[in-house]
Amino acid sequence: MTNRETSGTESRPAPLTTRVFFNLVPLVVILAGFGLFAFVVFVDFSRQVRDRMEMNQRLDLLADQVGANLSHLQSFLISNEFPRGFSTAEQEKLQEYLDEVTDDIDRLANLDTTQNSAAFFPKLRAAEEELYTALRDLSPGDSLQPKRAEWIAALNRLDRLLEEVGLANKAGAVQTEKLFDQLHRRVVTALVGGGSIAVIVAGLCCYFLARSILRPIHDLTNATSKIAEGQLDHRVSTRSADELGKLALAFNRMADRLQAFRRSQDETVVRAHQFMEATITSFPDPVFIFDQKQVLKLKNAAATDLLAAVGVHPDGIPPEIKEFLQRVFEGGESVPAEKYGDALTWRIRGRKKFFLPRAVMIERDSLVTGVALVLYDVTGFRLMDEVKSSMIGTVSHEIKTPLTSVSMVLHLLVEESVGPLSEEQRELVETALDDTTRLMDVVNDLLDMSRIEQGRVVLDFEPTDLGDWLQEVCEEFDTVLEARGQHIRLDLDEKVSQVWIDRQRMANAIRNLIENAHKYSPPDTEIELTLRQDGAERVQLSVSDRGAGIPEEIHDKVFEKFYRAPGLEEPGTGLGLSLTREIVRAHSGSITVRNRPDGGAEFTLHLRRQPHECKKEKEDSGR
Amino acid sequence: MSAKKKKKILVVDDERSLRLTFRYALASEDMEIFEAIDGETALRWLEEQSCHLIFLDQQMPGKNGSEVLREIRERGDLTPVVGVSAYGTPDLKEKVASLGCSRFLHKPVTPDQLRRVAQDLLDQEA
């Protein structure tokens, strides 16, 4: 019941097999009809042929028989002169012959239906009648002589007539042949015509079958290829409700969804591209995007202006940028903009302009696909930096000279070379001397900083066994550390190779770190110095303490000039770490800070075995 | 006899306080300290007299340290010279060394340092 209802509500399409079957039925009917027609025509034809032939044969046989009987009669009449008339037996014999001839002619007349021979039958019958009448009246013993010539003449006439009948019959046979020809032609025409019609109908059937089955498949194949080529708006026309129609519908639904998906994807990409372009364009600094072959792919308005101002062709790239890119691609890593000394310079409208290049690698699946290059216009900053640096230099000098005499005076007083001091005086002078020394350190730091920043310091690189050298540096601190119950633990990897350093500057850097560790660690703790090889070309040197550590959020700031972490009680200028970083950078190295998991801060220097500058120097001196 | 043995030391610096502290630091029985307030004065003084050692400040108004040194050497005067500077870059150090500067001291200096350097050079000369 349920099944019947379901099947009733569904518009069930004619299955494909049914359609194939119904398409083939007309073909089968046509072929069967044509076969039947050919059979009927053939049977009729053969029947007519058989009838004709039979009749002709019988006619021939009868004509022959009549001819034979007439011959018997003739020879009977000619051979017997019947002088005495003929006997009863002879008459009976004659009568018998006569009857036979008569019967034969009758049969012949009945048989032949052809018009040609039919015309002879009245004559035949008349001649026969005449002979019969002549012979019938004879009585035995009658002289036959007088009548004989008459009989023979009658017989001859009959004979001639029979010959004519035979001729007519032959003519009839020729006619029959013609009739056969006609029949044959008609049969052939009928068969050829019927066959042609059958072929045409079969062709039409095949055409419609192919159209109804193969065309949708062909359409689907076409549509699939077009969609594969990217023409997502292509659809298949659905003509039927069968399996192919359903397939076409499903295909179209799939194409719809594909198209919708593609459209939303396209929109996302277009929007992202627009955002990106707007972002780059709104950037006040020149931005260039290069592909992995260093071909310029995109630039913003500021970049176009810069190229025009520099006097480079709009599609060209200034050699300074090319050189920088070359370095970036060779290094294979992003280059942050940091030192003003690295700025690219151009003379634009009579003024020297400084641009700090920052290169960001564009990577996909860890493959470099391009580089985004931003040129920060740092002309203003650079000038300020120069003014500041030269000011620091001048001010430091102006402070250092009077400080030298103050320190000399205090030294002379403490030495008591100008007279003895009381205990109180000594204490006061010593305090003043300590502060003067501290002040001098600050001034020296400032000077060093300004010199290094301006690139005025020429480092004196020497190959150094870091282990031994570190031990020497640390020994300086023994007394100071002991006062607080602290000590340094050296953890030195003996396999560390020789490193090229400016010993005096690097010692300053390490001293700053040890002093910090000393200041910010509680009493009776350990300061740890670790030296490790890091690959063939680098070493790592760490100084770690047992203090409170440094809050993560200020890790980046601790290396800034004059930066002092909030809440520090220990005196300091905020220059030590900054100077240390500058010294390490001048050695082509870097410095990082982290908090140890077990407490305390750890500063690590990442040093090259042979710094870039050192290599250059060696090359220069080698020339 | 003892007066004859006294070594003459010339301190050339434009800063009075430094000339004074140098004088006190170096003052001893066998040393006689002379002062010049700038390069011109020093050169004039040297035309008339000779000395055993010169402390020569590098940054001075008028003729600077290296110019004074060049003139001294051009006269054929081979008196040992100690360059003193508050702002001594390696370049400057190299330059004065090439002109015949025996030592170079960075300010600040301590009285001890001054005495050691002076003693060293005077001993060498002797």
XYZ file of C-alpha atoms in Angstrom:
749
model
C 0.000 0.000 0.000
C 2.701 2.365 1.091
C 4.833 1.343 -1.844
C 2.039 2.010 -4.281
C 1.452 5.469 -2.789
C 5.127 6.329 -2.968
C 5.365 5.224 -6.560
C 2.184 7.134 -7.344
C 3.428 10.468 -5.948
C 6.824 10.191 -7.593
C 6.940 11.186 -11.236
C 8.954 8.198 -12.210
C 10.830 8.878 -15.463
C 10.911 6.242 -18.211
C 14.111 4.352 -17.562
C 16.787 4.497 -20.194
C 16.370 0.820 -21.099
C 12.672 1.380 -21.807
C 13.495 4.276 -24.047
C 16.091 2.266 -25.900
C 13.505 -0.523 -26.264
C 10.767 1.807 -27.539
C 13.167 3.448 -29.917
C 14.049 0.053 -31.389
C 10.435 -1.227 -31.688
C 9.607 0.759 -34.904
C 12.764 -0.560 -36.417
C 11.790 -4.151 -35.650
C 8.218 -3.552 -36.943
C 9.494 -2.028 -40.192
C 11.919 -4.857 -40.758
C 9.238 -7.490 -39.987
C 6.749 -5.725 -42.326
C 9.258 -5.568 -45.045
C 10.087 -9.257 -44.626
C 6.417 -10.210 -44.777
C 5.856 -8.099 -47.857
C 8.853 -9.668 -49.568
C 7.546 -13.127 -48.637
C 4.057 -12.469 -50.026
C 5.408 -11.032 -53.254
C 7.707 -13.949 -53.663
C 5.021 -16.582 -53.022
C 2.637 -14.928 -55.481
C 5.308 -14.710 -58.074
C 6.350 -18.308 -57.761
C 2.711 -19.479 -57.835
C 2.045 -17.601 -61.056
C 5.214 -18.969 -62.596
C 4.285 -22.515 -61.636
C 0.723 -22.206 -63.022
C 1.917 -20.825 -66.291
C 4.510 -23.466 -66.747
C 2.112 -26.275 -65.876
C -0.464 -25.083 -68.342
C 2.012 -24.698 -71.146
C 3.303 -28.162 -70.511
C -0.151 -29.674 -70.590
C -1.001 -27.723 -73.717
C 2.099 -28.995 -75.379
C 1.334 -32.569 -74.309
C -2.269 -32.373 -75.579
C -1.229 -30.762 -78.838
C 1.289 -33.534 -79.289
C -1.350 -36.128 -78.433
C -3.859 -34.587 -80.890
C -1.170 -34.489 -83.507
C -0.325 -38.171 -82.868
C -3.959 -39.261 -83.078
C -4.456 -37.273 -86.252
C -1.374 -38.941 -87.677
C -2.792 -42.348 -86.725
C -6.064 -41.415 -88.361
C -4.338 -40.111 -91.462
C -2.050 -43.055 -91.824
C -5.033 -45.349 -91.211
C -6.970 -43.657 -93.955
C -4.034 -43.492 -96.351
C -2.726 -47.003 -95.782
C -6.146 -48.726 -96.096
C -7.725 -48.249 -99.441
C -10.863 -49.887 -98.176
C -11.805 -51.252 -101.599
C -14.459 -53.301 -100.157
C -15.294 -50.800 -97.543
C -14.102 -51.384 -94.118
C -15.076 -53.966 -91.739
C -16.911 -53.386 -88.578
C -13.653 -53.699 -86.636
C -12.068 -51.109 -88.795
C -14.965 -48.800 -88.410
C -14.820 -49.190 -84.675
C -11.093 -48.458 -84.829
C -11.740 -45.376 -86.902
C -14.480 -44.303 -84.545
C -12.089 -44.724 -81.622
C -9.454 -42.563 -83.268
C -12.017 -39.986 -84.114
C -13.363 -39.873 -80.566
C -9.918 -39.490 -79.177
C -9.120 -36.591 -81.495
C -12.423 -34.960 -80.667
C -11.880 -35.381 -76.944
C -8.390 -34.035 -77.239
C -9.506 -30.980 -79.126
C -12.268 -30.393 -76.609
C -9.824 -30.649 -73.775
C -7.440 -28.422 -75.643
C -10.121 -25.852 -76.172
C -11.103 -26.006 -72.539
C -7.548 -25.735 -71.446
C -6.197 -22.904 -73.473
C -7.273 -19.618 -72.131
C -4.903 -17.486 -74.065
C -6.632 -15.333 -76.556
C -4.191 -16.206 -79.302
C -5.029 -19.888 -79.404
C -8.688 -19.373 -78.410
C -9.393 -17.872 -81.835
C -8.573 -21.187 -83.391
C -10.938 -23.299 -81.422
C -14.138 -22.510 -83.457
C -12.187 -23.383 -86.578
C -10.840 -26.502 -84.922
C -14.287 -27.505 -83.802
C -15.718 -26.840 -87.298
C -13.010 -28.973 -88.939
C -13.499 -31.660 -86.384
C -17.233 -31.520 -86.858
C -16.844 -31.817 -90.567
C -14.564 -34.859 -90.258
C -16.707 -36.448 -87.671
C -19.859 -35.978 -89.698
C -18.141 -37.467 -92.765
C -16.875 -40.425 -90.912
C -19.895 -40.950 -88.697
C -22.191 -41.682 -91.639
C -19.992 -44.381 -93.002
C -21.210 -47.884 -92.792
C -19.114 -50.995 -93.055
C -18.624 -52.051 -96.641
C -19.080 -48.585 -98.001
C -16.518 -47.649 -100.547
C -14.279 -45.102 -99.115
C -12.663 -44.104 -102.306
C -14.815 -41.200 -103.299
C -14.667 -39.640 -99.880
C -11.006 -40.251 -99.181
C -9.687 -37.131 -100.793
C -12.275 -35.123 -98.871
C -11.222 -36.726 -95.611
C -7.584 -36.224 -96.228
C -8.259 -32.609 -97.056
C -10.241 -32.262 -93.853
C -7.483 -33.979 -91.962
C -4.895 -31.685 -93.536
C -6.946 -28.671 -92.597
C -7.189 -29.957 -89.083
C -3.487 -30.594 -89.055
C -2.759 -27.095 -90.203
C -5.044 -25.672 -87.589
C -3.306 -27.710 -84.962
C 0.010 -26.367 -86.183
C -1.413 -22.880 -85.852
C -2.574 -23.751 -82.368
C 0.990 -24.865 -81.574
C 2.365 -21.613 -82.976
C -0.163 -19.641 -81.029
C 0.793 -21.574 -77.992
C 4.459 -20.735 -78.572
C 3.521 -17.066 -78.925
C 1.679 -17.474 -75.646
C 4.839 -18.846 -74.100
C 6.747 -15.765 -75.259
C 4.039 -13.636 -73.695
C 4.319 -15.605 -70.535
C 8.046 -14.945 -70.525
C 7.366 -11.243 -70.874
C 4.894 -11.534 -68.060
C 7.554 -13.216 -65.965
C 9.927 -10.369 -66.761
C 7.327 -7.859 -65.684
C 6.635 -9.777 -62.540
C 10.352 -10.065 -61.839
C 10.840 -6.342 -62.258
C 7.904 -5.592 -60.013
C 9.241 -7.882 -57.324
C 12.743 -6.329 -57.528
C 11.280 -2.809 -57.414
C 9.132 -3.736 -54.460
C 12.066 -5.269 -52.625
C 14.432 -2.351 -53.364
C 11.772 0.213 -52.423
C 10.795 -1.629 -49.283
C 14.447 -2.119 -48.365
C 15.189 1.585 -48.879
C 12.237 2.602 -46.764
C 13.373 0.151 -44.089
C 16.910 1.582 -44.208
C 15.587 5.155 -43.967
C 13.288 4.293 -41.103
C 16.077 2.374 -39.356
C 18.405 5.355 -39.841
C 15.816 7.702 -38.377
C 15.322 5.359 -35.450
C 19.068 5.246 -34.803
C 19.307 9.034 -35.149
C 16.574 9.630 -32.613
C 18.009 6.989 -30.329
C 21.467 8.521 -30.513
C 19.974 11.971 -30.092
C 18.051 11.001 -27.041
C 20.859 9.040 -25.376
C 24.215 10.077 -26.737
C 23.600 13.779 -27.057
C 23.065 14.382 -23.341
C 26.235 12.384 -22.663
C 28.090 14.423 -25.257
C 26.709 17.632 -23.729
C 27.843 16.508 -20.282
C 31.325 15.671 -21.558
C 31.524 19.081 -23.234
C 30.324 20.857 -20.129
C 32.830 18.989 -17.953
C 35.689 20.046 -20.227
C 34.510 23.647 -20.198
C 34.254 23.716 -16.419
C 37.677 22.141 -16.187
C 38.910 25.010 -18.411
C 37.440 27.451 -15.923
C 34.169 28.413 -17.667
C 32.170 27.928 -14.515
C 29.047 29.601 -15.971
C 28.537 26.757 -18.439
C 25.433 24.609 -17.875
C 23.859 21.502 -19.434
C 20.316 21.749 -20.844
C 18.042 19.161 -19.258
C 15.658 17.656 -21.809
C 14.442 14.576 -20.079
C 13.482 13.330 -16.685
C 15.346 10.047 -16.986
C 18.700 9.023 -15.512
C 20.575 11.322 -17.899
C 18.261 14.197 -17.025
C 18.927 13.573 -13.341
C 22.655 13.444 -14.016
C 22.424 16.754 -15.903
C 20.525 18.318 -13.004
C 23.100 17.082 -10.503
C 25.868 18.358 -12.757
C 24.273 21.803 -12.979
C 23.838 21.911 -9.202
C 27.503 21.064 -8.822
C 28.464 23.803 -11.319
C 26.265 26.291 -9.431
C 28.001 25.533 -6.166
C 31.417 25.628 -7.799
C 30.613 28.997 -9.333
C 29.298 30.377 -6.064
C 32.391 29.115 -4.263
C 34.668 30.581 -6.905
C 32.826 33.906 -6.784
C 33.183 34.136 -3.017
C 36.859 33.173 -3.298
C 37.402 35.741 -6.035
C 35.699 38.372 -3.956
C 37.887 37.525 -0.976
C 41.029 37.685 -3.101
C 39.971 40.929 -4.770
C 39.094 42.441 -1.401
C 42.386 41.303 0.098
C 44.213 42.753 -2.894
C 42.338 46.043 -2.558
C 43.113 46.192 1.152
C 46.747 45.458 0.466
C 46.985 48.082 -2.264
C 45.214 50.653 -0.126
C 47.517 49.845 2.778
C 50.649 50.118 0.671
C 49.436 53.275 -1.056
C 48.522 54.940 2.216
C 52.033 54.277 3.469
C 53.907 57.578 3.529
C 57.238 55.810 3.083
C 58.307 54.269 -0.239
C 57.353 50.582 -0.453
C 58.628 48.193 -3.122
C 57.573 44.585 -3.588
C 60.021 42.357 -5.445
C 59.574 38.776 -6.583
C 62.183 36.072 -5.999
C 63.983 37.100 -9.198
C 64.338 40.627 -7.792
C 61.908 41.991 -10.357
C 59.894 44.961 -9.099
C 56.261 43.839 -8.899
C 54.520 46.588 -6.987
C 55.324 50.008 -5.615
C 53.344 52.748 -3.933
C 53.039 56.418 -4.849
C 55.813 57.410 -2.449
C 58.112 54.905 -4.165
C 57.230 56.311 -7.606
C 57.966 59.833 -6.340
C 61.283 58.696 -4.918
C 62.338 57.055 -8.204
C 61.373 60.220 -10.088
C 63.266 62.415 -7.618
C 66.346 60.197 -7.762
C 66.159 60.399 -11.545
C 65.736 56.712 -12.210
C 63.462 55.394 -14.936
C 60.048 54.552 -13.367
C 60.624 50.834 -14.022
C 64.254 50.927 -13.008
C 65.777 50.360 -9.604
C 68.561 52.541 -8.172
C 71.862 50.652 -7.789
C 71.826 51.272 -4.019
C 68.547 49.333 -3.686
C 69.821 46.590 -6.001
C 72.904 46.168 -3.878
C 70.855 46.022 -0.684
C 68.459 43.467 -2.213
C 71.394 41.363 -3.303
C 72.585 41.231 0.298
C 69.104 40.405 1.554
C 68.683 37.518 -0.910
C 72.158 36.215 -0.173
C 71.505 36.376 3.569
C 68.086 34.769 3.082
C 66.552 36.521 6.076
C 64.586 39.651 6.830
C 66.700 42.713 7.549
C 65.322 45.051 10.189
C 66.130 48.738 9.992
C 68.244 49.645 12.972
C 71.405 51.650 12.481
C 71.396 55.014 10.842
C 74.761 54.112 9.406
C 72.999 51.562 7.166
C 70.751 54.236 5.623
C 70.675 54.568 1.839
C 71.389 58.140 0.772
C 70.274 60.122 -2.255
C 70.595 63.775 -3.129
C 67.036 64.881 -3.784
C 66.338 68.445 -4.920
C 69.709 69.546 -3.600
C 69.255 67.982 -0.153
C 70.847 64.839 1.116
C 68.141 62.395 2.167
C 68.571 59.281 4.271
C 66.376 56.193 3.928
C 66.645 53.276 6.291
C 65.882 50.088 4.310
C 63.826 47.382 5.946
C 63.411 44.142 4.033
C 60.772 41.596 4.949
C 60.937 38.181 3.329
C 57.719 36.977 1.739
C 57.681 33.255 2.240
C 55.362 30.425 1.315
C 56.002 26.873 2.511
C 59.395 28.063 3.729
C 60.322 29.123 0.188
C 61.204 32.756 -0.441
C 58.750 34.128 -2.990
C 59.687 37.756 -2.722
C 60.790 40.659 -0.599
C 58.890 43.678 0.661
C 61.221 46.626 0.945
C 60.232 49.675 2.976
C 62.439 52.753 2.929
C 61.947 54.827 6.056
C 62.804 58.454 5.507
C 65.092 59.077 8.479
C 66.659 62.295 7.231
C 65.254 64.269 10.166
C 66.162 61.635 12.721
C 69.589 61.219 11.242
C 70.330 64.948 11.482
C 69.036 64.981 15.026
C 71.152 61.945 15.788
C 74.232 63.631 14.365
C 73.577 66.785 16.380
C 72.945 64.717 19.482
C 76.080 62.630 18.973
C 78.320 65.621 18.418
C 76.684 67.314 21.385
C 77.372 64.301 23.559
C 80.982 64.396 22.386
C 81.428 68.084 23.102
C 79.608 68.002 26.407
C 81.534 64.910 27.522
C 84.802 66.631 26.729
C 83.800 69.758 28.552
C 82.833 67.680 31.580
C 85.818 65.391 31.398
C 88.468 68.107 31.568
C 87.285 69.713 34.847
C 86.507 66.237 36.167
C 90.099 65.228 35.517
C 91.409 68.097 37.612
C 88.853 67.410 40.363
C 89.859 63.758 40.413
C 93.579 64.750 40.384
C 93.024 67.137 43.292
C 91.179 64.458 45.265
C 93.863 61.870 44.485
C 96.572 64.310 45.634
C 94.644 65.011 48.836
C 94.147 61.325 49.592
C 97.848 60.711 48.885
C 98.503 63.429 51.457
C 101.216 64.775 49.186
C 100.060 68.316 50.011
C 99.623 67.728 53.716
C 98.144 65.247 56.186
C 94.363 64.687 56.464
C 92.301 64.069 59.543
C 90.131 60.902 59.586
C 87.009 62.953 58.829
C 88.697 64.815 55.979
C 89.978 61.552 54.507
C 86.496 59.978 54.603
C 84.951 62.976 52.878
C 87.637 63.205 50.214
C 87.441 59.455 49.523
C 83.662 59.693 49.071
C 84.157 62.595 46.696
C 86.788 60.550 44.809
C 84.418 57.562 44.484
C 81.680 59.739 43.053
C 84.109 61.435 40.738
C 85.227 58.047 39.474
C 81.596 57.032 38.924
C 80.869 60.264 37.150
C 83.901 59.711 34.984
C 82.665 56.200 34.118
C 79.327 57.616 33.004
C 81.011 60.219 30.870
C 83.263 57.572 29.350
C 80.254 55.383 28.607
C 78.506 58.293 26.933
C 81.539 59.077 24.867
C 82.027 55.479 23.846
C 78.376 55.240 22.935
C 78.387 58.324 20.805
C 81.551 57.241 19.042
C 80.325 53.723 18.340
C 76.980 55.024 17.120
C 78.682 57.392 14.765
C 80.849 54.567 13.568
C 83.944 56.477 14.635
C 85.386 53.630 16.637
C 87.875 51.474 14.834
C 88.001 48.203 16.698
C 91.289 46.535 17.334
C 90.496 42.879 16.609
C 92.802 40.186 17.912
C 92.347 36.415 17.856
C 91.539 35.508 21.441
C 91.110 32.338 23.468
C 87.908 33.376 25.155
C 88.277 30.975 28.096
C 91.599 32.354 29.328
C 90.621 35.898 28.587
C 87.322 35.579 30.492
C 89.149 34.270 33.529
C 91.310 37.387 33.493
C 88.300 39.674 33.174
C 86.527 37.927 36.040
C 89.499 38.145 38.371
C 89.033 41.933 38.478
C 85.747 41.364 40.291
C 86.954 39.029 43.007
C 87.255 41.732 45.688
C 84.013 43.490 44.797
C 82.056 40.241 44.748
C 83.560 38.895 47.911
C 82.236 41.933 49.785
C 78.712 40.598 49.157
C 79.553 36.945 49.493
C 79.077 36.454 45.741
C 81.292 34.553 43.359
C 81.547 33.780 39.679
C 81.253 30.218 38.420
C 82.846 29.738 35.022
C 81.399 27.027 32.783
C 83.680 27.096 29.778
C 83.566 24.720 26.839
C 87.216 23.996 26.182
C 86.584 23.205 22.547
C 85.541 26.769 21.746
C 87.622 28.082 18.899
C 89.562 31.346 18.902
C 87.404 34.419 18.427
C 88.445 37.766 16.989
C 87.565 40.544 19.460
C 88.624 44.031 20.491
C 89.696 42.885 23.929
C 89.356 46.266 25.647
C 85.844 46.960 24.309
C 84.608 43.424 24.764
C 85.920 43.471 28.340
C 83.827 46.599 28.896
C 80.787 44.765 27.565
C 81.348 41.769 29.832
C 82.108 44.025 32.806
C 78.789 45.787 32.349
C 76.989 42.438 32.448
C 78.902 41.188 35.503
C 78.359 44.495 37.303
C 74.628 44.248 36.635
C 74.549 40.654 37.854
C 76.438 41.711 40.944
C 74.118 44.654 41.601
C 70.826 42.829 41.083
C 71.645 39.468 42.721
C 71.071 38.859 46.406
C 74.159 38.390 48.598
C 75.804 34.947 48.798
C 74.725 33.887 45.339
C 76.486 32.708 42.278
C 77.013 34.498 38.972
C 77.390 32.038 36.144
C 79.435 32.600 32.984
C 78.897 30.033 30.256
C 80.809 29.730 27.010
C 79.573 27.416 24.250
C 80.372 26.776 20.600
C 77.325 27.434 18.382
C 77.996 25.850 15.010
C 81.340 26.226 13.301
C 81.287 30.004 13.025
C 79.641 31.224 16.212
C 80.007 31.153 19.966
C 77.555 31.920 22.755
C 78.602 33.650 25.941
C 76.030 33.915 28.730
C 76.072 35.785 32.024
C 73.294 34.792 34.388
C 72.400 35.848 37.880
C 70.130 34.723 40.701
C 68.187 37.961 40.972
C 64.498 38.619 40.464
C 64.784 38.461 36.691
C 63.525 41.066 34.240
C 59.799 41.405 33.433
C 59.219 40.017 29.924
C 57.487 43.182 28.722
C 60.645 45.241 29.121
C 63.074 42.748 27.560
C 63.210 44.863 24.406
C 63.668 48.104 26.303
C 66.553 47.201 28.599
C 69.021 47.792 25.763
C 67.726 51.273 25.029
C 69.857 54.230 26.021
C 69.088 55.710 29.457
C 66.332 53.143 30.023
C 66.009 52.193 33.667
C 63.580 49.511 34.728
C 60.940 50.965 37.038
C 61.530 50.461 40.774
C 65.320 50.007 40.600
C 67.056 51.192 43.745
C 70.622 50.614 42.642
C 72.252 53.681 41.098
C 72.888 53.571 37.335
C 72.706 55.583 34.176
C 70.863 53.136 31.969
C 73.774 53.184 29.559
C 75.616 49.971 30.436
C 73.454 47.462 28.533
C 72.997 49.873 25.689
C 76.759 50.240 25.330
C 77.227 46.488 25.644
C 74.797 45.983 22.758
C 76.651 48.533 20.636
C 79.973 46.835 21.303
C 78.528 43.409 20.451
C 76.986 44.776 17.259
C 80.304 46.328 16.296
C 81.573 42.733 16.534
C 78.783 41.618 14.084
C 77.082 39.885 16.980
C 73.841 40.222 18.894
C 72.678 40.117 22.488
C 69.532 38.539 23.925
C 67.978 38.374 27.341
C 65.695 35.816 28.974
C 64.624 34.780 32.427
C 66.001 31.468 33.575
C 63.366 28.882 34.458
C 64.989 28.515 37.904
C 65.039 32.286 38.454
C 67.334 35.118 37.520
C 68.134 36.885 34.287
C 70.416 35.556 31.598
C 72.131 37.735 28.999
C 73.641 35.923 26.033
C 76.109 37.287 23.521
C 76.002 35.622 20.101
C 79.389 36.279 18.564
C 80.862 35.410 15.191
C 84.216 33.708 15.214
C 85.355 36.338 12.761
C 83.295 39.542 12.556
C 82.547 41.160 9.151
C 84.616 44.249 9.972
C 87.531 42.108 10.981
C 87.378 40.212 7.681
C 87.286 43.463 5.755
C 90.249 44.804 7.710
C 92.242 41.695 7.011
C 91.417 41.864 3.326
C 92.367 45.528 3.195
C 95.679 44.955 4.956
C 96.327 41.990 2.698
C 96.213 44.159 -0.425
C 124.954 69.602 42.707
C 121.409 68.623 43.507
C 120.054 71.728 41.756
C 121.935 70.770 38.637
C 120.477 67.309 38.649
C 116.858 68.591 38.661
C 114.916 67.442 35.622
C 112.919 70.108 33.818
C 109.372 69.185 32.877
C 107.144 71.433 30.726
C 103.381 71.103 31.141
C 101.426 72.616 28.230
C 97.687 72.915 28.921
C 95.163 75.726 28.544
C 93.368 74.644 31.729
C 94.861 76.287 34.813
C 93.423 73.619 37.129
C 95.167 70.873 35.187
C 98.490 72.708 35.082
C 98.156 73.116 38.830
C 97.288 69.499 39.598
C 100.067 68.250 37.242
C 102.497 70.488 39.064
C 101.459 69.085 42.456
C 101.418 65.515 41.218
C 104.886 65.681 39.660
C 106.414 67.935 42.274
C 109.435 66.342 43.860
C 112.924 67.257 44.858
C 114.509 66.259 41.590
C 111.909 67.693 39.248
C 111.345 71.268 38.196
C 107.945 72.005 36.654
C 107.349 74.737 34.083
C 103.964 75.690 32.665
C 102.778 77.046 29.318
C 99.182 78.197 28.825
C 99.088 77.384 25.109
C 101.163 76.137 22.188
C 102.586 79.505 21.188
C 103.868 80.137 24.725
C 105.380 76.681 24.870
C 107.195 77.095 21.542
C 108.544 80.479 22.601
C 109.716 79.037 25.947
C 111.429 76.150 24.122
C 113.275 78.589 21.822
C 115.044 79.961 24.882
C 115.311 76.928 27.079
C 115.373 73.194 26.904
C 113.731 70.546 29.098
C 113.746 66.789 29.676
C 110.069 66.015 29.181
C 106.951 67.704 27.838
C 103.324 66.925 28.765
C 101.357 68.280 25.812
C 97.569 68.685 25.835
C 96.053 67.980 22.435
C 92.957 70.218 22.491
C 93.994 73.829 22.946
C 92.916 77.140 21.491
C 95.270 78.392 18.783
C 97.827 75.763 17.850
C 96.718 72.291 18.895
C 98.939 69.607 20.352
C 99.953 67.906 17.127
C 100.845 71.237 15.443
C 103.056 72.196 18.384
C 104.680 68.766 18.323
C 105.366 69.027 14.572
C 107.103 72.385 15.072
C 109.193 71.074 17.935
C 110.375 68.137 15.833
C 110.967 70.391 12.828
C 113.426 72.349 14.935
C 115.304 69.119 15.518
C 114.280 69.055 19.173
C 113.928 65.397 20.202
C 112.685 65.977 23.779
C 110.289 63.166 24.803
C 106.669 64.278 24.555
C 103.639 62.750 26.348
C 100.355 63.508 24.562
C 97.400 64.127 26.892
C 93.806 64.225 25.712
C 90.313 63.977 27.091
C 89.012 62.819 23.744
C 91.780 60.684 22.348
C 90.617 58.706 19.386
C 92.837 55.980 17.931
C 93.332 58.226 14.891
C 94.716 61.039 16.985
C 96.902 58.636 18.931
C 98.313 57.271 15.715
C 98.881 60.730 14.285
C 100.860 62.065 17.232
C 102.794 58.812 17.492
C 103.901 59.275 13.889
C 105.113 62.791 14.803
C 107.323 61.378 17.503
C 105.090 61.317 20.562
C 106.536 58.881 23.099
C 103.410 58.159 25.151
C 99.761 59.012 25.162
C 97.604 59.523 28.228
C 93.823 59.652 28.294
C 92.213 62.019 30.758
C 91.378 61.368 33.491
C 94.793 60.485 34.720
C 95.844 59.767 38.230
C 98.915 61.289 39.899
C 100.407 57.801 40.000
C 100.082 57.347 36.247
C 101.729 60.725 35.642
C 104.641 59.919 37.902
C 105.162 56.472 36.403
C 105.216 57.774 32.837
C 107.500 60.646 33.752
C 109.886 58.384 35.605
C 109.969 55.850 32.774
C 110.831 58.406 30.132
C 113.368 60.250 32.251
C 115.081 56.951 33.097
C 115.234 56.020 29.412
C 116.799 59.376 28.597
C 119.321 58.997 31.346
